[in-house]
Each structure stands twice: as C-alpha cells, then as structure tokens.
mmCIF file of C-alpha atoms in Angstrom:
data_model
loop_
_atom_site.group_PDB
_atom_site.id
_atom_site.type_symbol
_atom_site.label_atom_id
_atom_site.label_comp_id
_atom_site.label_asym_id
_atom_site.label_seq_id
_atom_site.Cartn_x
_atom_site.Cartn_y
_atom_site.Cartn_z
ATOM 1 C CA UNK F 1 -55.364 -12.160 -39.654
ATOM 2 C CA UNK F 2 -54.933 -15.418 -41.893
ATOM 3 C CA UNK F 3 -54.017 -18.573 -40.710
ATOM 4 C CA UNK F 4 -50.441 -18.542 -41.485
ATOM 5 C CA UNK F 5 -50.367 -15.257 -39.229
ATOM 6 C CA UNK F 6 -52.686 -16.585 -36.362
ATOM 7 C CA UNK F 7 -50.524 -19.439 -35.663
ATOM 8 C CA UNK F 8 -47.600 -17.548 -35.426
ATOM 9 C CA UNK F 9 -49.037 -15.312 -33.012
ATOM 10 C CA UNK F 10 -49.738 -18.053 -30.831
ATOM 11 C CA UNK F 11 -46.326 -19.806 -31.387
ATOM 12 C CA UNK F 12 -45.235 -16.008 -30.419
ATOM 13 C CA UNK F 13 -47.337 -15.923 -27.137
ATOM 14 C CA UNK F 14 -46.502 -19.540 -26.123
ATOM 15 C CA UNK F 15 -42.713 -19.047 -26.013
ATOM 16 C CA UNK F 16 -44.200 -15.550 -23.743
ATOM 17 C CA UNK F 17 -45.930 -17.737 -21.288
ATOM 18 C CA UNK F 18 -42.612 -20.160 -21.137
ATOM 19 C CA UNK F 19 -39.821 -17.549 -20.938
ATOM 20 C CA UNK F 20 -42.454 -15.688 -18.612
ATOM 21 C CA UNK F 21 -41.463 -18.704 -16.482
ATOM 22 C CA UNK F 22 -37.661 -18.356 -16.464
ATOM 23 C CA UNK F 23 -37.805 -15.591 -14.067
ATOM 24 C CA UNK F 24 -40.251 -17.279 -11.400
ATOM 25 C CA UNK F 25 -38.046 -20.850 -11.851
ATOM 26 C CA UNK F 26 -34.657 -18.503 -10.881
ATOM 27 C CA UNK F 27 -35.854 -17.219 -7.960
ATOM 28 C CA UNK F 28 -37.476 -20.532 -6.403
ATOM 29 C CA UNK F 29 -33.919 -21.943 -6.932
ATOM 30 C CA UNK F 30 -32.104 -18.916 -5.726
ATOM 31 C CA UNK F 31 -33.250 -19.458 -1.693
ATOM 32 C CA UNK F 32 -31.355 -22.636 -1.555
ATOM 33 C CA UNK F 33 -27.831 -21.529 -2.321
ATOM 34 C CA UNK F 34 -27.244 -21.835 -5.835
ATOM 35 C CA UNK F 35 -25.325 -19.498 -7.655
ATOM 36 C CA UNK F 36 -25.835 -17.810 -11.411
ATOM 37 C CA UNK F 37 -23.795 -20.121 -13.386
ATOM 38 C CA UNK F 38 -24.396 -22.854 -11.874
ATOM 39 C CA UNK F 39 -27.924 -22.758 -12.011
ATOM 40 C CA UNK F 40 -27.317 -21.647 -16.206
ATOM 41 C CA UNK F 41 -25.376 -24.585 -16.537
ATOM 42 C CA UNK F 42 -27.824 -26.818 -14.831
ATOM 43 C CA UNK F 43 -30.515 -25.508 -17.363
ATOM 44 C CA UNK F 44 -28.767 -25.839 -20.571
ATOM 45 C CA UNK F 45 -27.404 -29.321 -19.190
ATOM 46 C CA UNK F 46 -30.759 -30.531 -19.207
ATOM 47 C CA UNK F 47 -31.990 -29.155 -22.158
ATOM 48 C CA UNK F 48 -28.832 -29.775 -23.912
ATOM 49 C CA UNK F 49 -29.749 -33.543 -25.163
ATOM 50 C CA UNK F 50 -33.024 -32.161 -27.025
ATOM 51 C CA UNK F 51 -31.265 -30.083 -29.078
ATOM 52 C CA UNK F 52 -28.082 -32.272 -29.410
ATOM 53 C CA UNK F 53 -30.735 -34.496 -31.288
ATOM 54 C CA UNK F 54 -32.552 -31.917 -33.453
ATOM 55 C CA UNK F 55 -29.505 -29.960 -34.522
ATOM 56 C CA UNK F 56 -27.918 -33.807 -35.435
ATOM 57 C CA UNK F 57 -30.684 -34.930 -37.423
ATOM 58 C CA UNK F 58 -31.149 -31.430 -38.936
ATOM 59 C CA UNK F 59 -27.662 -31.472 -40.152
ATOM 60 C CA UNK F 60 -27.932 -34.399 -41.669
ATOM 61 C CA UNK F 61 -31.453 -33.797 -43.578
ATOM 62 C CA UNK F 62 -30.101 -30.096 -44.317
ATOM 63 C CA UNK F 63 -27.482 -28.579 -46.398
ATOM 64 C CA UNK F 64 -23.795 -28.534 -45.399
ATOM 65 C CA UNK F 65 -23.265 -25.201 -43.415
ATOM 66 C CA UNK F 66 -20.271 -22.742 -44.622
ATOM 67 C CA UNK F 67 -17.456 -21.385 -42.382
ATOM 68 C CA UNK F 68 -19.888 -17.811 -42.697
ATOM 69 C CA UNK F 69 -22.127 -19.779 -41.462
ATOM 70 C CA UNK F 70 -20.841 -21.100 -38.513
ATOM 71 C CA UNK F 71 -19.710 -17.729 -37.501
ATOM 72 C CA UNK F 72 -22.864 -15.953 -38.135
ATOM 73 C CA UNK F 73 -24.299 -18.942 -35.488
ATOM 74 C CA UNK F 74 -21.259 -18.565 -33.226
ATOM 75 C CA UNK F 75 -21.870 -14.967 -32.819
ATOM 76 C CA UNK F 76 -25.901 -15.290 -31.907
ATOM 77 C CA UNK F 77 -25.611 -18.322 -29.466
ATOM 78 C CA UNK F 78 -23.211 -16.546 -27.596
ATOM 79 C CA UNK F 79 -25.623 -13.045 -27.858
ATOM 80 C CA UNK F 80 -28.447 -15.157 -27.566
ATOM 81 C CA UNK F 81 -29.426 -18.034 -25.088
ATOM 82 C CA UNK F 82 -25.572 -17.541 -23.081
ATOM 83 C CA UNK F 83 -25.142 -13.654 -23.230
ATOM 84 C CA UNK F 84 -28.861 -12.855 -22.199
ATOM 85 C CA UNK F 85 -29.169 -15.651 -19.870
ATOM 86 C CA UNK F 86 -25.956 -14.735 -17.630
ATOM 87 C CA UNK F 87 -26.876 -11.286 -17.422
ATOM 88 C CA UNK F 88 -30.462 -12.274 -16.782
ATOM 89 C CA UNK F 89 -29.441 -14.358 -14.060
ATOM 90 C CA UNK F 90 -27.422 -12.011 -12.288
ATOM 91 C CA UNK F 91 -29.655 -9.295 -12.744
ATOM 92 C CA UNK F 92 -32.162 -11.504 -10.520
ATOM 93 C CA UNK F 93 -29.788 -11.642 -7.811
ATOM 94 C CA UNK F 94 -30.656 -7.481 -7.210
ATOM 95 C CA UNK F 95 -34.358 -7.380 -8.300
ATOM 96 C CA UNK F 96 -37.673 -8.778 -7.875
ATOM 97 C CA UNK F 97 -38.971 -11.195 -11.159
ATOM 98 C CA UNK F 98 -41.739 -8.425 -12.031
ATOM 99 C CA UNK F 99 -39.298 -5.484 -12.583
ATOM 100 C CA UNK F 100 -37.129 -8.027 -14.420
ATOM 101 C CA UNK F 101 -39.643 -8.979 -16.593
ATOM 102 C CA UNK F 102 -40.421 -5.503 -17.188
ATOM 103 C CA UNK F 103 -36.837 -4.372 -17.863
ATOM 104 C CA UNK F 104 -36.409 -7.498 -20.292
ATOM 105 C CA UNK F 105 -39.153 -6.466 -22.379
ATOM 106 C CA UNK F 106 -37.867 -3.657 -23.577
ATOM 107 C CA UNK F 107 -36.132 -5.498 -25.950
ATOM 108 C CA UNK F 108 -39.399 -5.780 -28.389
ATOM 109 C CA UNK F 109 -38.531 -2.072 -29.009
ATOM 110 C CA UNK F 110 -34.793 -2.410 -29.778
ATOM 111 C CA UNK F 111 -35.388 -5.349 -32.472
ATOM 112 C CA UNK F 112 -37.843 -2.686 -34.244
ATOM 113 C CA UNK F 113 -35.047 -0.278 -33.870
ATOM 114 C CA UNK F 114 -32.570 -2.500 -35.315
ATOM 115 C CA UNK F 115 -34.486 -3.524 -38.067
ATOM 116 C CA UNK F 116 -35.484 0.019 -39.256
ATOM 117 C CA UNK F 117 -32.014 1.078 -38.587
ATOM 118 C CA UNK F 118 -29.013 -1.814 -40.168
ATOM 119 C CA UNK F 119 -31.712 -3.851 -42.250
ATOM 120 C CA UNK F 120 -33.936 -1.366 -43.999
ATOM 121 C CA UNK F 121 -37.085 -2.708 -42.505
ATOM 122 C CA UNK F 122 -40.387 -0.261 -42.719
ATOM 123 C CA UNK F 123 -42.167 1.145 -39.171
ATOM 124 C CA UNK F 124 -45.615 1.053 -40.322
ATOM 125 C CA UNK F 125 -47.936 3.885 -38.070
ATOM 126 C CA UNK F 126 -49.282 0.620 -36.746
ATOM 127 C CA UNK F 127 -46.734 -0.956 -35.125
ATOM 128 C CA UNK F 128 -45.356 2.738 -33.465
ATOM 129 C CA UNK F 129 -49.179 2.961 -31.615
ATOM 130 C CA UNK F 130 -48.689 -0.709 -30.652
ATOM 131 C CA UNK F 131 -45.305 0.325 -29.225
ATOM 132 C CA UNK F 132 -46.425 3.325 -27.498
ATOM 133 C CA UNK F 133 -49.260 1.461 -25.745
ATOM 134 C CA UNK F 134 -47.524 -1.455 -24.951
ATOM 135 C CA UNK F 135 -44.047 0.904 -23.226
ATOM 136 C CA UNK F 136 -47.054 2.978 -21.599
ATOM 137 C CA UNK F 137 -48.306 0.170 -19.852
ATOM 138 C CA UNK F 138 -45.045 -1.444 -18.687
ATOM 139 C CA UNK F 139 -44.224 2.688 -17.425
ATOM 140 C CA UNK F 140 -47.046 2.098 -15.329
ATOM 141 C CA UNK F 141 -45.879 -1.238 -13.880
ATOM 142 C CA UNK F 142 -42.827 0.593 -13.530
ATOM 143 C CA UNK F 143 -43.610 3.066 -11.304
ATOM 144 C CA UNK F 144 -44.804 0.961 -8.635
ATOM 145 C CA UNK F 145 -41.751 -1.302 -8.479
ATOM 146 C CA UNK F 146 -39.645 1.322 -8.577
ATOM 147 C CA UNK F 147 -40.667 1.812 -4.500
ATOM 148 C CA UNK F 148 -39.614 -1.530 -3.989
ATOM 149 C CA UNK F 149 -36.094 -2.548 -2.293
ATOM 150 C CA UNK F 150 -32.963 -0.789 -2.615
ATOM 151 C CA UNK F 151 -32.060 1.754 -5.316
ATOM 152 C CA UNK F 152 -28.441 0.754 -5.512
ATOM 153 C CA UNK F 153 -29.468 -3.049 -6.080
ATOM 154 C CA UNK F 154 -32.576 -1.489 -8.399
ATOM 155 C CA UNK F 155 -29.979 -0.018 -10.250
ATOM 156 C CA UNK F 156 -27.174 -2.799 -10.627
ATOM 157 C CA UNK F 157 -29.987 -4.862 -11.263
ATOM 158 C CA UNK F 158 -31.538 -2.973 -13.704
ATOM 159 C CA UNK F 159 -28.355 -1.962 -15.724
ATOM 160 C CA UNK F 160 -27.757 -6.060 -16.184
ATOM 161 C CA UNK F 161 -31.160 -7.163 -16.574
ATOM 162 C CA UNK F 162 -31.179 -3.735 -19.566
ATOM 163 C CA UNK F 163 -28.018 -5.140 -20.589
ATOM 164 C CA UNK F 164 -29.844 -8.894 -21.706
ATOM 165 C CA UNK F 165 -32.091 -7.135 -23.496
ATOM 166 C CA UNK F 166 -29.688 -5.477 -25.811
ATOM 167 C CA UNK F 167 -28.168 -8.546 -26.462
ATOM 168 C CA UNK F 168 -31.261 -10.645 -26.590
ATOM 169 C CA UNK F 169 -32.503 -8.275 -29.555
ATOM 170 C CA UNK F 170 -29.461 -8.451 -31.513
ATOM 171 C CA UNK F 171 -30.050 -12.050 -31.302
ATOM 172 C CA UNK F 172 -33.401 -11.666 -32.485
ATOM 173 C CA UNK F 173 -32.706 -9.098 -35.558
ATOM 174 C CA UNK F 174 -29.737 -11.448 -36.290
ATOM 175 C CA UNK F 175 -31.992 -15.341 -36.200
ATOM 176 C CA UNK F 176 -34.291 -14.271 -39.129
ATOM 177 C CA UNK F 177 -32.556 -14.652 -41.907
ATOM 178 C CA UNK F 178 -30.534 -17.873 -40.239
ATOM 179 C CA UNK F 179 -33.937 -18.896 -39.731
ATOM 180 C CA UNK F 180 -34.722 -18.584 -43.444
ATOM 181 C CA UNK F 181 -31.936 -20.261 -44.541
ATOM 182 C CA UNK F 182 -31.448 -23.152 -41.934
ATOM 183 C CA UNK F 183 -35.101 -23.918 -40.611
ATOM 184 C CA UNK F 184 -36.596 -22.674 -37.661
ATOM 185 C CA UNK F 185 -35.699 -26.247 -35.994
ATOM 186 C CA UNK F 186 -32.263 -26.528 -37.073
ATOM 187 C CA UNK F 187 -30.986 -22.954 -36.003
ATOM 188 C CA UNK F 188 -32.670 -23.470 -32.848
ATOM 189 C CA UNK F 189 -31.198 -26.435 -31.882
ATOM 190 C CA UNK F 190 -27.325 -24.814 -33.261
ATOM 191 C CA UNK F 191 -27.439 -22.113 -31.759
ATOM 192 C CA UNK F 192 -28.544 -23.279 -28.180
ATOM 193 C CA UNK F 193 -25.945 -25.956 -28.824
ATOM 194 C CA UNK F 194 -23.367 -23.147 -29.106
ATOM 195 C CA UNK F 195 -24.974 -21.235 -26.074
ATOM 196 C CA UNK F 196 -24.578 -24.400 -24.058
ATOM 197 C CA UNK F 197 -21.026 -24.984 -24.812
ATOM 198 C CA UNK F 198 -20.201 -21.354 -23.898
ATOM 199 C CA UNK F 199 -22.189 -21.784 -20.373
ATOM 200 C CA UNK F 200 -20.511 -24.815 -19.793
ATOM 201 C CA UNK F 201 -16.808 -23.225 -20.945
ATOM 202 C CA UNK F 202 -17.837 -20.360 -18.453
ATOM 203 C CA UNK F 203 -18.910 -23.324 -15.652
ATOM 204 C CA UNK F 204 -15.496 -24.692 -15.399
ATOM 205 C CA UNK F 205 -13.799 -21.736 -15.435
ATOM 206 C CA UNK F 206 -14.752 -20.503 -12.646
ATOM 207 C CA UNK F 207 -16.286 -23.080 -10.606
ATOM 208 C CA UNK F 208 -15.390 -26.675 -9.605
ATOM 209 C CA UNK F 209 -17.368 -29.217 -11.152
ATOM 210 C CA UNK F 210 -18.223 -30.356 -7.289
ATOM 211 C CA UNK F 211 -20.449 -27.114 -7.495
ATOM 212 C CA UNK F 212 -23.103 -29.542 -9.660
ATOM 213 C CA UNK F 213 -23.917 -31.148 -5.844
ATOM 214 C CA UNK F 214 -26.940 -29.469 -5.040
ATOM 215 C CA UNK F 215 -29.822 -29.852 -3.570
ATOM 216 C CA UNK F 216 -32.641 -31.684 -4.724
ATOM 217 C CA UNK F 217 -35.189 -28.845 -5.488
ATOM 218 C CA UNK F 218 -32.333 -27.081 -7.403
ATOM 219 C CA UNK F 219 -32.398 -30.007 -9.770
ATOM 220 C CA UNK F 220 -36.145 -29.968 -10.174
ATOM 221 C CA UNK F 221 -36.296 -26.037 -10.631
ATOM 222 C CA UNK F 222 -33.001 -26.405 -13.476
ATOM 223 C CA UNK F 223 -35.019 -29.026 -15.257
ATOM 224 C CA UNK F 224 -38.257 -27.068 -15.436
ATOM 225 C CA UNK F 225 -36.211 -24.412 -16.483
ATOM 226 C CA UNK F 226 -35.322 -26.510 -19.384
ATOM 227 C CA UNK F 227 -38.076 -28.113 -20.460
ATOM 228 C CA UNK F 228 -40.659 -25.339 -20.065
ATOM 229 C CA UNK F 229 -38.620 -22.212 -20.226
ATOM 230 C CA UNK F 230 -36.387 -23.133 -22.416
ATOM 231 C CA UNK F 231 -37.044 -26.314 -24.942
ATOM 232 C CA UNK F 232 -40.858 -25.267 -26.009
ATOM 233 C CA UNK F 233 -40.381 -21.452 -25.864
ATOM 234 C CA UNK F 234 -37.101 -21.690 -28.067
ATOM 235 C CA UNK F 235 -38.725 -23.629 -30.514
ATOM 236 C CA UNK F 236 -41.965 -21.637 -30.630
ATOM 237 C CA UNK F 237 -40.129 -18.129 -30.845
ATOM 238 C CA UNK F 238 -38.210 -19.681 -33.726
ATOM 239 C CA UNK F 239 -40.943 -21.173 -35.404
ATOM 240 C CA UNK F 240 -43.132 -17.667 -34.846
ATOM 241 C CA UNK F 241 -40.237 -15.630 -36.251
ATOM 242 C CA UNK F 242 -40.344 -17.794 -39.499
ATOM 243 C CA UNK F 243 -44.302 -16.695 -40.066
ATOM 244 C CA UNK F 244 -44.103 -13.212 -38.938
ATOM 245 C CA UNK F 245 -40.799 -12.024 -38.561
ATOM 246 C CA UNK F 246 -38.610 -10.847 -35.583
ATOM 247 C CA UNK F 247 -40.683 -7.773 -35.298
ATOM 248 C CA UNK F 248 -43.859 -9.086 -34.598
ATOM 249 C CA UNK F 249 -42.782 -11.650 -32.470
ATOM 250 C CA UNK F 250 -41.084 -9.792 -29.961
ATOM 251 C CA UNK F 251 -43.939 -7.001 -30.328
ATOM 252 C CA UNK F 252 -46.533 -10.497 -28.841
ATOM 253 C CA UNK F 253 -43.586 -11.621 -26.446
ATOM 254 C CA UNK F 254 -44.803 -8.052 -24.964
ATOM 255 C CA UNK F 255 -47.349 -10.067 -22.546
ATOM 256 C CA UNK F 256 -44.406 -11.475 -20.584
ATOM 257 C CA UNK F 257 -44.127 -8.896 -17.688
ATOM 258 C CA UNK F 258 -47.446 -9.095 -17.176
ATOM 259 C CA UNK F 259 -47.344 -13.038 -17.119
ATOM 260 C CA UNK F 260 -44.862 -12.949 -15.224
ATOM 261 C CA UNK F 261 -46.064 -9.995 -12.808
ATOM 262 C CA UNK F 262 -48.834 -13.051 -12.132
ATOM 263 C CA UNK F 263 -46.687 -15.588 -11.498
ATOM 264 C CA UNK F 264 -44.568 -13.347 -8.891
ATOM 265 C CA UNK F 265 -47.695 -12.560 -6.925
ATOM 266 C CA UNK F 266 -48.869 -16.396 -7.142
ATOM 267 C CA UNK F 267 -45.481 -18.267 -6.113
ATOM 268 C CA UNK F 268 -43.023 -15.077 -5.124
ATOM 269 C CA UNK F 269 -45.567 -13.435 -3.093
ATOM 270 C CA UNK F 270 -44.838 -10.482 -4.673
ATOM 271 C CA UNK F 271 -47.284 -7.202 -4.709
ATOM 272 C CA UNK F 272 -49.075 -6.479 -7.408
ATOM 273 C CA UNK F 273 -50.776 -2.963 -7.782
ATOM 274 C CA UNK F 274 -53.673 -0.924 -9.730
ATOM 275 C CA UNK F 275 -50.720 1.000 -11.483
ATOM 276 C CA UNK F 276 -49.700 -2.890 -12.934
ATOM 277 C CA UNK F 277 -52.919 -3.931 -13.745
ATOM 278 C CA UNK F 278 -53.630 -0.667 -15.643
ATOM 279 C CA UNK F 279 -50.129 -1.461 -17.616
ATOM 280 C CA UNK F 280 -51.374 -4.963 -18.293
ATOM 281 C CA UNK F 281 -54.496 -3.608 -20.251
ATOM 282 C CA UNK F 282 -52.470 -1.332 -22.094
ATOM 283 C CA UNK F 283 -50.089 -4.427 -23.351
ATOM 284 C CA UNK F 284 -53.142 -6.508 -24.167
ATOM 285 C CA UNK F 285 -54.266 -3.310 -26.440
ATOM 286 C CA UNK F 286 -51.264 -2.549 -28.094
ATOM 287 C CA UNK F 287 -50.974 -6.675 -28.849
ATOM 288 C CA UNK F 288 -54.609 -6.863 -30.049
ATOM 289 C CA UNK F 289 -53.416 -3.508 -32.593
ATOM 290 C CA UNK F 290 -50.655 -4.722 -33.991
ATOM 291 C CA UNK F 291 -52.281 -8.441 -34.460
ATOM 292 C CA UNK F 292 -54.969 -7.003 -36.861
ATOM 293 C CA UNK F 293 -54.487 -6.945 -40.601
#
C-alpha cells in the first residue's frame, strides 16, 4: 500500500472509531428523557458553528457553485447526515448499540452495489472475498443478538436502523464526485450545513423550542456527539473518500460494529459473546485483504 493509500485507510478507520461512538453517546443520553430529535438537533447545534466556518471560508477560496450544484448537495445532506441520523436515532429507541452497529454496516455492501450498478465501477475478486469475510463475521455477531430483547422491537428496530443504511450509502456513492469537484473540506462542511438546517426545520415542527431544556448530561452527551462523532469522523470519511474512493472507505468503516460491540460491553454493559468475537476476526481479515495492493 503507498502512502497516499495508507493514510486514507487510517482517515477511513478514524471516522470508524468516531461514528463507532454515535451509537454508545445515544444511548447514555437516552436514560434521561430525551427524545430523537431533540437529541439530533442538539448534535448538529453544536457542531453546526465548525462547519458554518469551513463551508464560509471554503466558499470564498473555491469556485462559485451552480444551481446543479446546490441540488446535487441538497439532495445528499438530506440522505446523508439528516436522513441516516433520524432513522438511526429512532432505530436506537428498539435495539441495543451492538445490533445497531451491526445493522448499519451493511451499508459498506450497498455503496459497492451502487457503484457496480448506476456508475460503472469494477468488483475486483478482491474486494467480493473482503466482503464475504467481513458480512460472515458480522452474521456471527448477529446470531447472538438476535436472542436479545423483543422480536417485535428487534424488528421495528432493525427495519429503521436497515433503512439509514440505504440512505447513508446513497450518500456515500453520491459525495465522490462532489468531493472531487468541491474539496473534501468544503462538501463536508455544505452538506452537514444542509443536514443541520433540515434537523432543525424538523425540530420546530414538531417540538417546542422549550424542549432544548434538558438536563445537564444531555448537553454533555449532544456535544460529544458533535465533536467526536460527528466533526472529526465527517471530515476524515471525506478526506478518506478523496484518496481511495467511496468503496474502500466504507469497506474499512467495516470495524465499526465491532468498535462499537466494545464500547457497549464497556459503558452499556452489554454482553458480548464467542460468536462476536469470532465475527470481529473475520472483519479484521477481510479489512487486512482488501487493504493490500
């Protein structure tokens, strides 16, 4: 792997280990009353100034943007960092972080799909064994937390959390070539500045803005959420898209359930089995595959 590529990679498994995070940061908030939105519109209100500042100064360094343009970015904040997130977030209301995090990922898959499918990308042999190893082991962290709770809230849950996948890949397949022609920076810091106008829209339509009284761990949780699940992953998945492409990125944002399978057990209390550790070696091997040149 070159330099170029190695850096990407670990742009690609930094914003992993942050939007690992999301999932944990929810469900700490979650116990003390908060609801979906609220908690959304918490998150992008802190993160909000960051990339009020980048997409300024970007717009001002860059070229002038055309009305295709602003459409194109339109239609991927709202499939992107809004669309994803709400269904995310409600999805957590019915399931445990791990078996989010599991769903979520299969969203690595779809941008593939998408790619080989509407853009005329290639599926080399070495990316399908990467897949197949790295869907293997999230089958096997599967299993076990499909014992866990109840089915109908497995299900609701699932079908939501399935649901932000689908629209997280579209956003994925549809950032590179924005990326390409904008900047990694500048796109980021558009389209989250789209995505937070739409959460904020959704906010006050359907809650009072006395809903923002909370209490003071909900603050804390919303701005950790922004900083570290949101600010320096965004960035970094941009950044790695740029150097590898949408593809490969999502195919190293594969270590997420299992980060996040750690994280559950270490602040969620949440079991963790043989069946989830086996899946968690098959990820690493599929990641270490596809990484090689």
């Amino acid at each position: 792997m070159d330099k170029s590529n190695a850096y990407g990679a670990s742009l690609a498994l930094l914003a992993a280990l942050g939007f690992s995070l999301k999932a944990i940061f929810v469900k700490l908030a979650y116990p003390y009353g908060v609801d979906a939105i609220t908690l959304l519109a918490l998150r992008m209100g802190f993160a909000l100034p960051v990339f009020l500042w980048v997409g300024l100064a970007g717009q001002k360094a860059g070229a002038s943007l055309s009305r295709g343009d602003w459409g194109r970015l339109v239609t991927l904040g709202c499939l992107g960092y809004y669309g994803a997130s709400i269904l995310d977030f409600w999805g957590l209301e019915y399931i445990s972080a791990g078996l989010e995090r599991l769903i979520l990922f299969t969203y690595p898959t779809l941008t593939l799909l998408i790619g080989v499918l509407f853009q005329g990308k290639p599926f080399t042999r070495r990316e399908g064994i990467a897949v197949a190893l790295c869907y293997s082991g999230i089958g096997f962290a599967f299993i076990h937390d499909l014992g866990l709770g109840d089915t109908r809230s497995v299900l609701i849950g699932g079908a939501l959390v399935f649901g932000s996948s689908v629209s997280y890949a579209l956003y994925l397949s549809g950032s590179a070539p924005m990326i390409a022609r904008l900047g990694a920076m500048r796109f980021s810091a558009l389209a989250m500045l789209v995505s937070s106008a739409v959460t904020l829209l959704h906010f006050m339509a359907v809650q009072p803005f006395s809903a923002f009284i909370q209490p003071l761990p909900v603050y804390g949780w919303g701005l950790a959420m922004a900083i570290f699940a949101t600010i320096v992953p965004v960035f970094a998945q941009s950044a790695a898209i740029r150097r590898i492409g949408a593809g490969q990125a999502s195919l190293f944002g594969m270590v997420g359930p299992m980060l996040t399978i750690g994280f559950g057990w270490w602040l969620l209390d949440e079991a963790v089995s043989a069946a989830q550790m086996a899946g968690a070696a098959l990820v690493v091997v599929g990641i270490l595959i596809v990484s090689r040149r």
